[in-house]
Coordinates of C-alpha atoms and ligand atoms in Angstrom, one line a residue:
X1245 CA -8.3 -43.4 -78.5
X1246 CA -7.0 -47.0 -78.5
X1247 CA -9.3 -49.6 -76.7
X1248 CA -8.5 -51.2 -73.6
X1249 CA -8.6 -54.9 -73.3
X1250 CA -9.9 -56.8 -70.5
X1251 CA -6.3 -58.4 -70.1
X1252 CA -4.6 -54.8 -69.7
X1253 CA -7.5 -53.8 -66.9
X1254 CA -6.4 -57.3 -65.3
X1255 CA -2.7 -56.6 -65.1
X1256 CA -3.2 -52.6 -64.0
X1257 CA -5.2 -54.1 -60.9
X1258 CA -2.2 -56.4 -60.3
X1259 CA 0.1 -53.4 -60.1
X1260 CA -2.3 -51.6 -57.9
X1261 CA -3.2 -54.4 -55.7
X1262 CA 1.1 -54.5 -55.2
X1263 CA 1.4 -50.8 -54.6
X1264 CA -1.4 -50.8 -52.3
X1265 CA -1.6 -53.9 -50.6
X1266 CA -5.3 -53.8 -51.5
X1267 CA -6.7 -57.1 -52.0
X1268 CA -8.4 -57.7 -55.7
X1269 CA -11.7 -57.9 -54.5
X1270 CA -11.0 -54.3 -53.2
X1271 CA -10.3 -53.2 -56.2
X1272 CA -13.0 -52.6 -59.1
X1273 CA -12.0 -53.0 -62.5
X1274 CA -14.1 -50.6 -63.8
X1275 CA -11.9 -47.9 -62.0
X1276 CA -9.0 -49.4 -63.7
X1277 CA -10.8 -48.7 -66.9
X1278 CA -12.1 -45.4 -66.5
X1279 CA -8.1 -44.6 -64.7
X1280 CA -6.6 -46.0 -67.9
X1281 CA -9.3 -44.1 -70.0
X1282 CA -7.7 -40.9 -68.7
X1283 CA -4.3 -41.4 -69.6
X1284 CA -4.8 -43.0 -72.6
X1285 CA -7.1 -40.0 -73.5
X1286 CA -4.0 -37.8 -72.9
X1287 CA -2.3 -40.1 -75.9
X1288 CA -0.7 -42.9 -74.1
X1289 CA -1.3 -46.4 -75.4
X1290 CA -2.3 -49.4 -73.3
X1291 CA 1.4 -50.9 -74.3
X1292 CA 3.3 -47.8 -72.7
X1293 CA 0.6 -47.6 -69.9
X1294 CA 1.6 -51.5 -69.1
X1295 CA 5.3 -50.3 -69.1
X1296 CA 5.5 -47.5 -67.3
X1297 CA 3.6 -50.1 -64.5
X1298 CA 6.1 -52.3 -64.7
X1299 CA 8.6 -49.8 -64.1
X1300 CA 6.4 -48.2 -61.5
X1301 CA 6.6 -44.8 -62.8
X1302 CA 6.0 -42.5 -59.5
X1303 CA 3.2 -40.8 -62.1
X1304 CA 1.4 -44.1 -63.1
X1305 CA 1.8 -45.4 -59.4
X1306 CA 0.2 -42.1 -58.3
X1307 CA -2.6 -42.1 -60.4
X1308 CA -3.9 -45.8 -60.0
X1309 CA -3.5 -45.2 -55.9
X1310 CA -5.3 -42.0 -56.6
X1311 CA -8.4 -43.9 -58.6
X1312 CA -8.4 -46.7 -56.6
X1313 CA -8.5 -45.1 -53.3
X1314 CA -11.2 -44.9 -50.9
X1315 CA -11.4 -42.0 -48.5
X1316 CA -14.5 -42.0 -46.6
X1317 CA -13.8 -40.5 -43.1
X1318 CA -15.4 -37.5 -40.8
X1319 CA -14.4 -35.9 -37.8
X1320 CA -14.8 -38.2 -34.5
X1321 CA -15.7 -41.1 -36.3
X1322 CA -16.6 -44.1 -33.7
X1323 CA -16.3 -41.3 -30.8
X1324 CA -16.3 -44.0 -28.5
X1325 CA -12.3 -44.8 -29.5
X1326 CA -11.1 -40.8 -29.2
X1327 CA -12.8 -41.4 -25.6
X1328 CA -10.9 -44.2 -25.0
X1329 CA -8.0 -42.4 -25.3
X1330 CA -9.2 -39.3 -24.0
X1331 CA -10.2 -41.4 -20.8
X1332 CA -8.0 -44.1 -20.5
X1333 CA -4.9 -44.0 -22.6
X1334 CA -4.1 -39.8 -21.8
X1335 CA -4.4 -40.4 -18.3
X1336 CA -2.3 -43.8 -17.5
X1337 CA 0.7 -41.4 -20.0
X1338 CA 0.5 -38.6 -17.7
X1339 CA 1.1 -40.7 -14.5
X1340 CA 4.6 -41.8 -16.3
X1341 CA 5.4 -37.6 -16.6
X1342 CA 6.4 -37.9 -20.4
X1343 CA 8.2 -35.2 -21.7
X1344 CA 5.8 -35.6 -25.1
X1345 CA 2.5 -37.6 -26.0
X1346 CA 3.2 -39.0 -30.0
X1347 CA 0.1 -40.1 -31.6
X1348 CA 0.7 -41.5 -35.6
X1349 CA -3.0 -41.4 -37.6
X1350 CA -2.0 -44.0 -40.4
X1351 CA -3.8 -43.6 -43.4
X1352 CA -5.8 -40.4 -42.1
X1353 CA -7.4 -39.7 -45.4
X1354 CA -8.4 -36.3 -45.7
X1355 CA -6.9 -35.1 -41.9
X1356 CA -10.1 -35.3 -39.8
X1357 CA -8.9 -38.0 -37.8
X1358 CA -5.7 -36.5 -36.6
X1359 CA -7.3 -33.7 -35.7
X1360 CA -9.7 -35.1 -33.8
X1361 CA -6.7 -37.2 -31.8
X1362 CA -4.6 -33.8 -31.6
X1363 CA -8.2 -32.1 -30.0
X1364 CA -9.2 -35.4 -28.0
X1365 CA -5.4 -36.0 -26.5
X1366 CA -5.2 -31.8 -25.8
X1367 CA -8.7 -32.3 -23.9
X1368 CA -7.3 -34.7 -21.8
X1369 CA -4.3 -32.7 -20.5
X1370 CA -4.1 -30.8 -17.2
X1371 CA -3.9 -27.3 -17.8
X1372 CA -0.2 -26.8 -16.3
X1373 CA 2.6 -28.8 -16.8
X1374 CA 1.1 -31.0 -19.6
X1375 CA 3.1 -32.1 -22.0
X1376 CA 4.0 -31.8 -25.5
X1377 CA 1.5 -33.4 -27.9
X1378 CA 2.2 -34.5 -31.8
X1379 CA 0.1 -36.0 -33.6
X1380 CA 1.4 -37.0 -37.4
X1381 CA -1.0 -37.9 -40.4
X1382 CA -0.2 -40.1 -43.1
X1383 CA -1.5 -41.3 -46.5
X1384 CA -1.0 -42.7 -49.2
X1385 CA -2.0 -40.3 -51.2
X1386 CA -0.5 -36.5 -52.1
X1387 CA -3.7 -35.2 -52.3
X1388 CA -4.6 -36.1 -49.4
X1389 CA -2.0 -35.3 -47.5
X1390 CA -2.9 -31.7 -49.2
X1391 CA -5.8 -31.7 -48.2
X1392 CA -5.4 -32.5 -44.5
X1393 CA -2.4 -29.6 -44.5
X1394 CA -5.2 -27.1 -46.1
X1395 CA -7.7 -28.1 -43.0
X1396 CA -10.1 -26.7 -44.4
X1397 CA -13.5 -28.6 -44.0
X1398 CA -16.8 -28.9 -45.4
X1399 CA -20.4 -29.8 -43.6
X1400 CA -20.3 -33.9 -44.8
X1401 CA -16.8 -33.7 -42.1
X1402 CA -18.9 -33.8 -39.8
X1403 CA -22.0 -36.4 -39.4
X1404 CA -24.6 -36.8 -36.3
X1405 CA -23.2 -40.4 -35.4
X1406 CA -19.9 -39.0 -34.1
X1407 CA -22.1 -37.0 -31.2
X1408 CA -20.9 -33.4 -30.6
X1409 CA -17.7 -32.5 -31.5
X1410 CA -15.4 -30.5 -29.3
X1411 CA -15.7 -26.4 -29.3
X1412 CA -12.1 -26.4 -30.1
X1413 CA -12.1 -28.1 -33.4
X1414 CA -13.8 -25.8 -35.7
X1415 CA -13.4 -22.6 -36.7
X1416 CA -16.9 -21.4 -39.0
X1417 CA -15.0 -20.3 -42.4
X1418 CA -17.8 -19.0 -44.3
X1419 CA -19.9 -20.6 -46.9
X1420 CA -20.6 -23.5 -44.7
X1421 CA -17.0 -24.7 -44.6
X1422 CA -15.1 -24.7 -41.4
X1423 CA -11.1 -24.8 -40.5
X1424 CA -9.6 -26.9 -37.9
X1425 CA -8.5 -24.4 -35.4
X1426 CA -5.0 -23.1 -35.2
X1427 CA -4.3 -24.4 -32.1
X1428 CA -5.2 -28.1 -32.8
X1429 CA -3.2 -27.4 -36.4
X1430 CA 0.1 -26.2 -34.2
X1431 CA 0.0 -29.7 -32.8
X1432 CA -0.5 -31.9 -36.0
X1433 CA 1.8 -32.1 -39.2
X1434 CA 1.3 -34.7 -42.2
X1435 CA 3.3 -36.1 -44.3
X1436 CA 2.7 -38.9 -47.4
X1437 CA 3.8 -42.7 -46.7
X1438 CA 2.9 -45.8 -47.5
X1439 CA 2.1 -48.2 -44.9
X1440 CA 3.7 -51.1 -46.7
X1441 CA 7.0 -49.7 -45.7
X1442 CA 8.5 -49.2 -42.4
X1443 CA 7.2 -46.5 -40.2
X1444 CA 7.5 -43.0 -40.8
X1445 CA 9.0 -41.9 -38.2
X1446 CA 12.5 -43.4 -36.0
X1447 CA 10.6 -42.1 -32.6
X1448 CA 8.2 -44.4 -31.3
X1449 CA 4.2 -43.6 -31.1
X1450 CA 1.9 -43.9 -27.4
X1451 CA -1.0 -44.1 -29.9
X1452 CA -1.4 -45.5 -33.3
X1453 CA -4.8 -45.2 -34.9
X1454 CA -4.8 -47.0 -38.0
X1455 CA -8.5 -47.1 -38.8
X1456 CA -10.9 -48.4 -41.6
X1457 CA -7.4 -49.4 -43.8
X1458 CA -6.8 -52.8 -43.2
X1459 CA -10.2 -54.2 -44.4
X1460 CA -9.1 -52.9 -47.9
X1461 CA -6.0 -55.2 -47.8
X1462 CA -5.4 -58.7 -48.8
X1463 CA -4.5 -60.7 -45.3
X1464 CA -0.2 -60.6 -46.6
X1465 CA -1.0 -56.7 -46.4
X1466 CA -2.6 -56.6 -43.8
X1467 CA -0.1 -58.6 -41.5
X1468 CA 2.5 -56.8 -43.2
X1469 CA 1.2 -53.5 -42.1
X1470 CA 0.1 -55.0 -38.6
X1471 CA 3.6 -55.7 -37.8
X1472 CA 5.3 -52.2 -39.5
X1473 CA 1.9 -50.8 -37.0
X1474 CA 3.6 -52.6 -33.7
X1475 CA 6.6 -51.4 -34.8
X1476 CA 6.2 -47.8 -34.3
X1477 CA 4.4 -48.4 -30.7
X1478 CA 6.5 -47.2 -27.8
X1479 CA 6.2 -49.8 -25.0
X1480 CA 2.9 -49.6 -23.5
X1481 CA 1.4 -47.9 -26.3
X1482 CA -2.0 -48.8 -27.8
X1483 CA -2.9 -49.7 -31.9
X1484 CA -6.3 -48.7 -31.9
X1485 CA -8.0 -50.4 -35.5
X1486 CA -11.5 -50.4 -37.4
X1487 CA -13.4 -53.0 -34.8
X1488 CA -14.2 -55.5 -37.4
X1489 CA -10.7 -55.3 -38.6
X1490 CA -8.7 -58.1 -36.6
X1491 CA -9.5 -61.0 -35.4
X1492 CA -7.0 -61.6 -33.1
X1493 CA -4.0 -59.1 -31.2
X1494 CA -1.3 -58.5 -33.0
X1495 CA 1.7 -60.4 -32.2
X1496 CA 3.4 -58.8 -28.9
X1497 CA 0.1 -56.4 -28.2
X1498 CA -3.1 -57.6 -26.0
X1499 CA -6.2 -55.7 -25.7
X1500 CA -6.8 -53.2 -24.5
X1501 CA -10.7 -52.3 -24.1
X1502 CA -13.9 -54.9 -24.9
X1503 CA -13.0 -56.6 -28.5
X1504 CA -15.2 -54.0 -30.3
X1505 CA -13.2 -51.1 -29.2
X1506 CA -10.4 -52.4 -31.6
X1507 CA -7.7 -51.3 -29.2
X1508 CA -4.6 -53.2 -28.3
X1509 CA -2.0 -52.5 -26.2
X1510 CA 2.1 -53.2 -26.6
X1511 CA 3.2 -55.0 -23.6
X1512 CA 5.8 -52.3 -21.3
X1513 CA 8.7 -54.2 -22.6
X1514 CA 8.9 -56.3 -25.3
X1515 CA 11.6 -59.5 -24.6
X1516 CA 11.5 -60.1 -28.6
X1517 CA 12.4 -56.5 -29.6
X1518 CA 14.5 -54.9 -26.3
X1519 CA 16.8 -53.1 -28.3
X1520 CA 13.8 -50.9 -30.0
X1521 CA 11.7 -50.5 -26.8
X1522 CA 14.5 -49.4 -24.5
X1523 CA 15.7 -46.9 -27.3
X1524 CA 12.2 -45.8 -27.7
X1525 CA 12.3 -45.4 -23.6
X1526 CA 15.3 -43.5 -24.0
X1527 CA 13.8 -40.9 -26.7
X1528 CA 17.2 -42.2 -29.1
X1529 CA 15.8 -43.2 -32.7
X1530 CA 14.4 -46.8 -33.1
X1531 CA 16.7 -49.4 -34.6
X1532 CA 15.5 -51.6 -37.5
X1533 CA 11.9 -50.9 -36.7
X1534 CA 10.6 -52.2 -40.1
X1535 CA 12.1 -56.0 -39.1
X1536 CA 9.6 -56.2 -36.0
X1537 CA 8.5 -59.8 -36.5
X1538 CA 5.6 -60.2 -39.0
X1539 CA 2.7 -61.9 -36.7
X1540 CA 0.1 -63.8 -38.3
X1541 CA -2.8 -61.3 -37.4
X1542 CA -5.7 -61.0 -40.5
X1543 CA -8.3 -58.6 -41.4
X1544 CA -11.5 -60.1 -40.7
X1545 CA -13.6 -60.9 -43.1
X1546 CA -16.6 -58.4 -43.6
X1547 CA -19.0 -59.8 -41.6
X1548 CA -22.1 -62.0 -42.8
X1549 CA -26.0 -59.8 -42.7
X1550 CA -27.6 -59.9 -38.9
X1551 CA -24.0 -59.3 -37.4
X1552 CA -22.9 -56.1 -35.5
X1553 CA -21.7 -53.9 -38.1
X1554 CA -21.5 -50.9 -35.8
X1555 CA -17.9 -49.5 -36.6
X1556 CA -17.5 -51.2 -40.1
X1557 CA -16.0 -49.5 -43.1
X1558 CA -18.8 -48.3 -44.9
X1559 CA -17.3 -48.7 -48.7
X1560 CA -15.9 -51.9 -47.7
X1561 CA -19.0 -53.4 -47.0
X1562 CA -20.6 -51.2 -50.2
X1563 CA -17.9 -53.5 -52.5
X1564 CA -18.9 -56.5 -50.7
X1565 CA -22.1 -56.1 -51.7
X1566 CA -21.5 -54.7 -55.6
X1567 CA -19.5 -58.1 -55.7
X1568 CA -22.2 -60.2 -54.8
X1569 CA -25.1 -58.4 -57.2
X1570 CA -22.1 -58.3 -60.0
X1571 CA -22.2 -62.5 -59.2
X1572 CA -25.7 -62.8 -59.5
X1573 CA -26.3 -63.0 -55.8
X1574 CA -29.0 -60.3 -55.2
X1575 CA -30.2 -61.2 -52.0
X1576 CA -27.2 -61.8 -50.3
X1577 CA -26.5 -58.7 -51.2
X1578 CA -29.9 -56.6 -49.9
X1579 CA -29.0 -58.7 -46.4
X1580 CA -25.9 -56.7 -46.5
X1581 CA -27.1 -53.4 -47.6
X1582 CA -30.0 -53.6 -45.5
X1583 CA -27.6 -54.2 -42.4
X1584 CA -25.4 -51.4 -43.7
X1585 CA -28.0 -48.9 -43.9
X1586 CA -29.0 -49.6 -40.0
X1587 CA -25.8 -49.5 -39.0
X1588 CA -24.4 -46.2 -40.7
X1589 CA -27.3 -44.4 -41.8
X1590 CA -25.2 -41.3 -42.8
X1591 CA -23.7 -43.5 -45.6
X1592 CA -25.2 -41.8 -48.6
X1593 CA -23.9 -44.1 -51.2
X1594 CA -25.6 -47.5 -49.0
X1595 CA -28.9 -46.0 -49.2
X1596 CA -29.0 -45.4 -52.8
X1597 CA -27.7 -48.7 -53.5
X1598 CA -30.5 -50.8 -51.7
X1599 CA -32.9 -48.1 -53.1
X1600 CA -32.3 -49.1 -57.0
X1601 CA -31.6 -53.1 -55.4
X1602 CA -35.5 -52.9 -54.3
X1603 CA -36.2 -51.2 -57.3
X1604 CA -34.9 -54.1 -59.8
X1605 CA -36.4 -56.6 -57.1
X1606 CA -39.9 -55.1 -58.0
X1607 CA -40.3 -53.1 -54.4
X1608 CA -41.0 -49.5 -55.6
X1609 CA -42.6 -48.5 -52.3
X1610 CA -39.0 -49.5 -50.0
X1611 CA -37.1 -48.3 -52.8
X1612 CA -39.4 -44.8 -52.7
X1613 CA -39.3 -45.2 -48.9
X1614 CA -34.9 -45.0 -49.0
X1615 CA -34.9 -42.1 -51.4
X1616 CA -36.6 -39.9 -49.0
X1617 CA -34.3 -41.0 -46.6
X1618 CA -31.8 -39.4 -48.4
X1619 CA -33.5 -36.4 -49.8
X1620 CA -34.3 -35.9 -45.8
X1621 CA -30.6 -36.7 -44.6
X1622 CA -29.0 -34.6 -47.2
X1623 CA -31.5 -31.4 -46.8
X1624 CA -29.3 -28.4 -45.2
X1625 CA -26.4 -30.0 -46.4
X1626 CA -24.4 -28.3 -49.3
X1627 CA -25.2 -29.8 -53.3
X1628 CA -21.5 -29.7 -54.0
X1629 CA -20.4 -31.4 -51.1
X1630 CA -18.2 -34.7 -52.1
X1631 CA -19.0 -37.9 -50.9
X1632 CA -17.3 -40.4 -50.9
X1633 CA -18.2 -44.0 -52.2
X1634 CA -17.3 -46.6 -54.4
X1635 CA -16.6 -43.2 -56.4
X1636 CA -16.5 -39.8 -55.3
X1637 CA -19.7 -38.0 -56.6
X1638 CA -21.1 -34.9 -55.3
X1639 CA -24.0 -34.5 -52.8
X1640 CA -26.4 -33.1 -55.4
X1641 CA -26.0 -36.4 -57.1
X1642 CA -27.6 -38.0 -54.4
X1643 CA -30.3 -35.6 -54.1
X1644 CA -31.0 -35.7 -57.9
X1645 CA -31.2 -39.5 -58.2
X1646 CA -33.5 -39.6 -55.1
X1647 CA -36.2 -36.7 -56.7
X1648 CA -36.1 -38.4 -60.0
X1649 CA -37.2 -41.4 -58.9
X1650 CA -39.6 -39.9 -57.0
X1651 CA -40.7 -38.1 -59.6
X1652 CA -40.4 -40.3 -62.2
X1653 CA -39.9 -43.9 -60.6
X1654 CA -36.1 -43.9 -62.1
X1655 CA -32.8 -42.4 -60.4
X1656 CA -31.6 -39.9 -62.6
X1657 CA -28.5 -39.9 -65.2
X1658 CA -25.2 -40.6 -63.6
X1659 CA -22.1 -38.5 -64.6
X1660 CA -21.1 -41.1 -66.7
X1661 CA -24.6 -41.5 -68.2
X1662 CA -25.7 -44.4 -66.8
X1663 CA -28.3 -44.8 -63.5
X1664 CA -27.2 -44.7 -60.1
X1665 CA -24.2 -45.6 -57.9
X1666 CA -23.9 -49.6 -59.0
X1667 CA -24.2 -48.5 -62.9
X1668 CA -22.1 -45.2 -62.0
X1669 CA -19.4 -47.4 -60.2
X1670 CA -19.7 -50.8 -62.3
X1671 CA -21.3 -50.4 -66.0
X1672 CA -22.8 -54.1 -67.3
X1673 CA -24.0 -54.7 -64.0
X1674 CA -27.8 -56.0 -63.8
Ligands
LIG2057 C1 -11.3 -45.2 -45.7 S1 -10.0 -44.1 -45.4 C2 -9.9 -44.1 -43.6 C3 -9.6 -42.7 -43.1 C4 -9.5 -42.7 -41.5 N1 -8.5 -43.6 -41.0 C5 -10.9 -43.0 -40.9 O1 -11.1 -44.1 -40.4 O2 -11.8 -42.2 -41.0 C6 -8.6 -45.1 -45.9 C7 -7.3 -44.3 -46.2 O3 -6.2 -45.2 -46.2 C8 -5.4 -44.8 -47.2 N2 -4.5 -46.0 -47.6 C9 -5.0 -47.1 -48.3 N3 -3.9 -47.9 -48.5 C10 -2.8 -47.3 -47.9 C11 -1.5 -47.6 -47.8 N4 -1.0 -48.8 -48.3 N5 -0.6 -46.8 -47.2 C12 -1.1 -45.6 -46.7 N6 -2.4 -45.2 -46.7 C13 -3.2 -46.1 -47.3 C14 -6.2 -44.3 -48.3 O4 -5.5 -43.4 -49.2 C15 -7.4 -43.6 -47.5 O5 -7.1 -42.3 -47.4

């Protein structure tokens, strides 16, 4: 198999940072490499791989999304936004008698989210006269979208911070896995799109969620998406983002909820855009929905250690941190893994990392201490179960990392032979 130079790594993370919008710190290389691996294992050489880039063939495109992608989510996730809506949003609709309540989860991953919109919007209804709901799921990637139209759900879906999840969500499939119930599935449909581009739809949206995306992108993404977001908001309706995610409203919106709910809400009519809100009023298709002025709104910037981290994107901050050990700058990094295993203890991947951190820092006992965190956390929970990282590895992973080092005092073997998540996700690293 021909070798892959540093250079063509480079430019393949150029492409994908375009596709994607992700920013390049987002992105790790050694993805790239192991992506590019694949396909020139299948007898492709690193010329015809840049090529086929630059022409963005729909199969290259696909497959660098598809390695690069991060797609960490679980039913209910920060509950306190599905209440907000449940509580707030639901009930100031009704009082407007709309023929139909249109909710768009943007970038929904594997489908949890929507369906937990679809069962937190149908919660809210009154049980006559109510009206329609719709709730449509998008991502970037096929699989995803696959996956969210399959429904069908393991045990790491669902985690203890969301609190506990409405009766009729899941259905118990057998074999630990669950399916979302037919009668939240009747009211959600997905569908693959990429946020870069205008919105997926011509009818306007009461709720956008859009969570736990933007703090992938590079701030041009981001505001690009922000505004393509606003775009598809019927007047009045509310973006609801990752909390850390924005600094400030996006252009025409104002918030809606304390700053950490990451809600905002479009004002009822919109003197910069009439012609979309009244046809979005009207129920006729929006015009020119993708031209909705670009505003100047940024992803904020992870946040330093000692900060509320409560709702933050678990990878996000994970990368964060692998950046700063892959630069040398170990305890910056412990300050942020420490803060991100207090914040979202459920985040497998987190504990591990400050584990073999400590152990490299000479702390055996804190390292020990964090491995049977996880061998506690992950006990009834099946070995197979994905979990999603930096990379994707199964549960058992976990579990077998955390017993050999408490067995041995090292994590054990990686799937790609080396130890642990860092050396798993980043091989040369210290
Ligand atoms: C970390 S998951 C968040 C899932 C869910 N919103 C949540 O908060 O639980 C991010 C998702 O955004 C999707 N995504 C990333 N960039 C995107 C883009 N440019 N367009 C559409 N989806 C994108 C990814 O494929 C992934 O499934």
């Amino acid at each position: 198999m021909p070798s892959i130079s540093p250079a063509v790594v480079e430019r393949l993370a150029e492409y994908a940072a375009q596709w994607t919008g992700f920013a390049p710190g987002a992105i790790r290389r050694e993805q790239i490499r192991r992506g590019a691996e694949r396909l020139l294992g299948q007898g492709a050489t690193p010329e015809q791989l840049l090529a086929r880039a630059g022409a963005a063939d729909p199969e290259i495109v696909g497959h660098f999304c598809d390695t690069i992608s991060v797609g960490e989510t679980y039913f209910f996730r920060n509950p306190e936004q599905f209440r907000f809506v449940a509580e707030e949003v639901v009930p100031a609709l009704l009082r407007s008698r709309p023929p139909a309540i249109r909710c768009w989860s943007a970038g929904c991953a594997t489908g949890e989210e929507a369906y937990s919109l679809a069962a937190a919007v149908l919660g809210a209804l009154p049980p006559s006269n109510a009206p329609a709901v719709e709730v449509l799921g998008t991502d970037l990637l096929a699989r995803n979208v696959e996956a969210a139209r399959r429904a069908r759900y393991e045990a790491w879906s669902i985690r203890p911070s969301a609190g506990p999840l409405p009766p009729s969500l899941l259905e118990p499939e057998g074999g630990g896995a669950f399916r979302t119930a037919p009668e939240i599935r009747a009211h959600t449909s997905f569908r693959r799109h990429n946020l870069l581009g205008p919105p997926p739809s011509t009818r306007a949206f009461d709720v956008v969620f859009c969570r736990n995306v933007l703090v992938y992108l590079s701030p041009s993404a981001a505001e690009a998406v922000c505004a393509n977001l606003t775009a598809a908001l019927a007047p009045g309706g509310v973006l609801v983002v990752g909390a850390i995610e924005l600094d400030r409203p996006p252009p025409g919106t104002e918030p809606a909820g304390p700053p950490e709910l990451g809600a905002f809400r479009l004002a009822a009519a919109r003197p910069n855009v009439p012609a979309r809100a009244e046809a979005a009023a009207s129920g006729s298709p929006v015009v020119d929905a993708a031209r909705h002025p670009v505003g100047v709104t940024r992803p904020a910037p992870v946040r330093p250690p000692g900060t509320a981290l409560a709702v933050a994107e678990p990878v996000a901050v994970h990368l964060k941190a692998i950046d700063l050990i892959e630069r040398g700058l170990r305890q910056a990094a412990s300050g942020i893994l420490a803060e991100l295993c207090r914040t979202a203890p459920d985040y497998l991947p987190g504990l591990l990392e400050q584990a073999l951190l400590w152990t490299h820092a000479g702390q055996p006992r804190r390292a020990a201490d964090r491995m049977r965190e996880i061998l506690e956390r992950t006990a009834d929970l099946p070995a197979e179960t994905p979990v999603v990282g930096p990379e994707k590895l199964p549960l058992a992973y976990y579990r077998a990392s955390a017993e050999a080092y408490l067995r041995h005092g090292r994590p054990a073997p990686s799937p790609g032979g080396d130890f642990g998540p860092r050396e798993a996700a980043g091989k040369g690293r210290p």
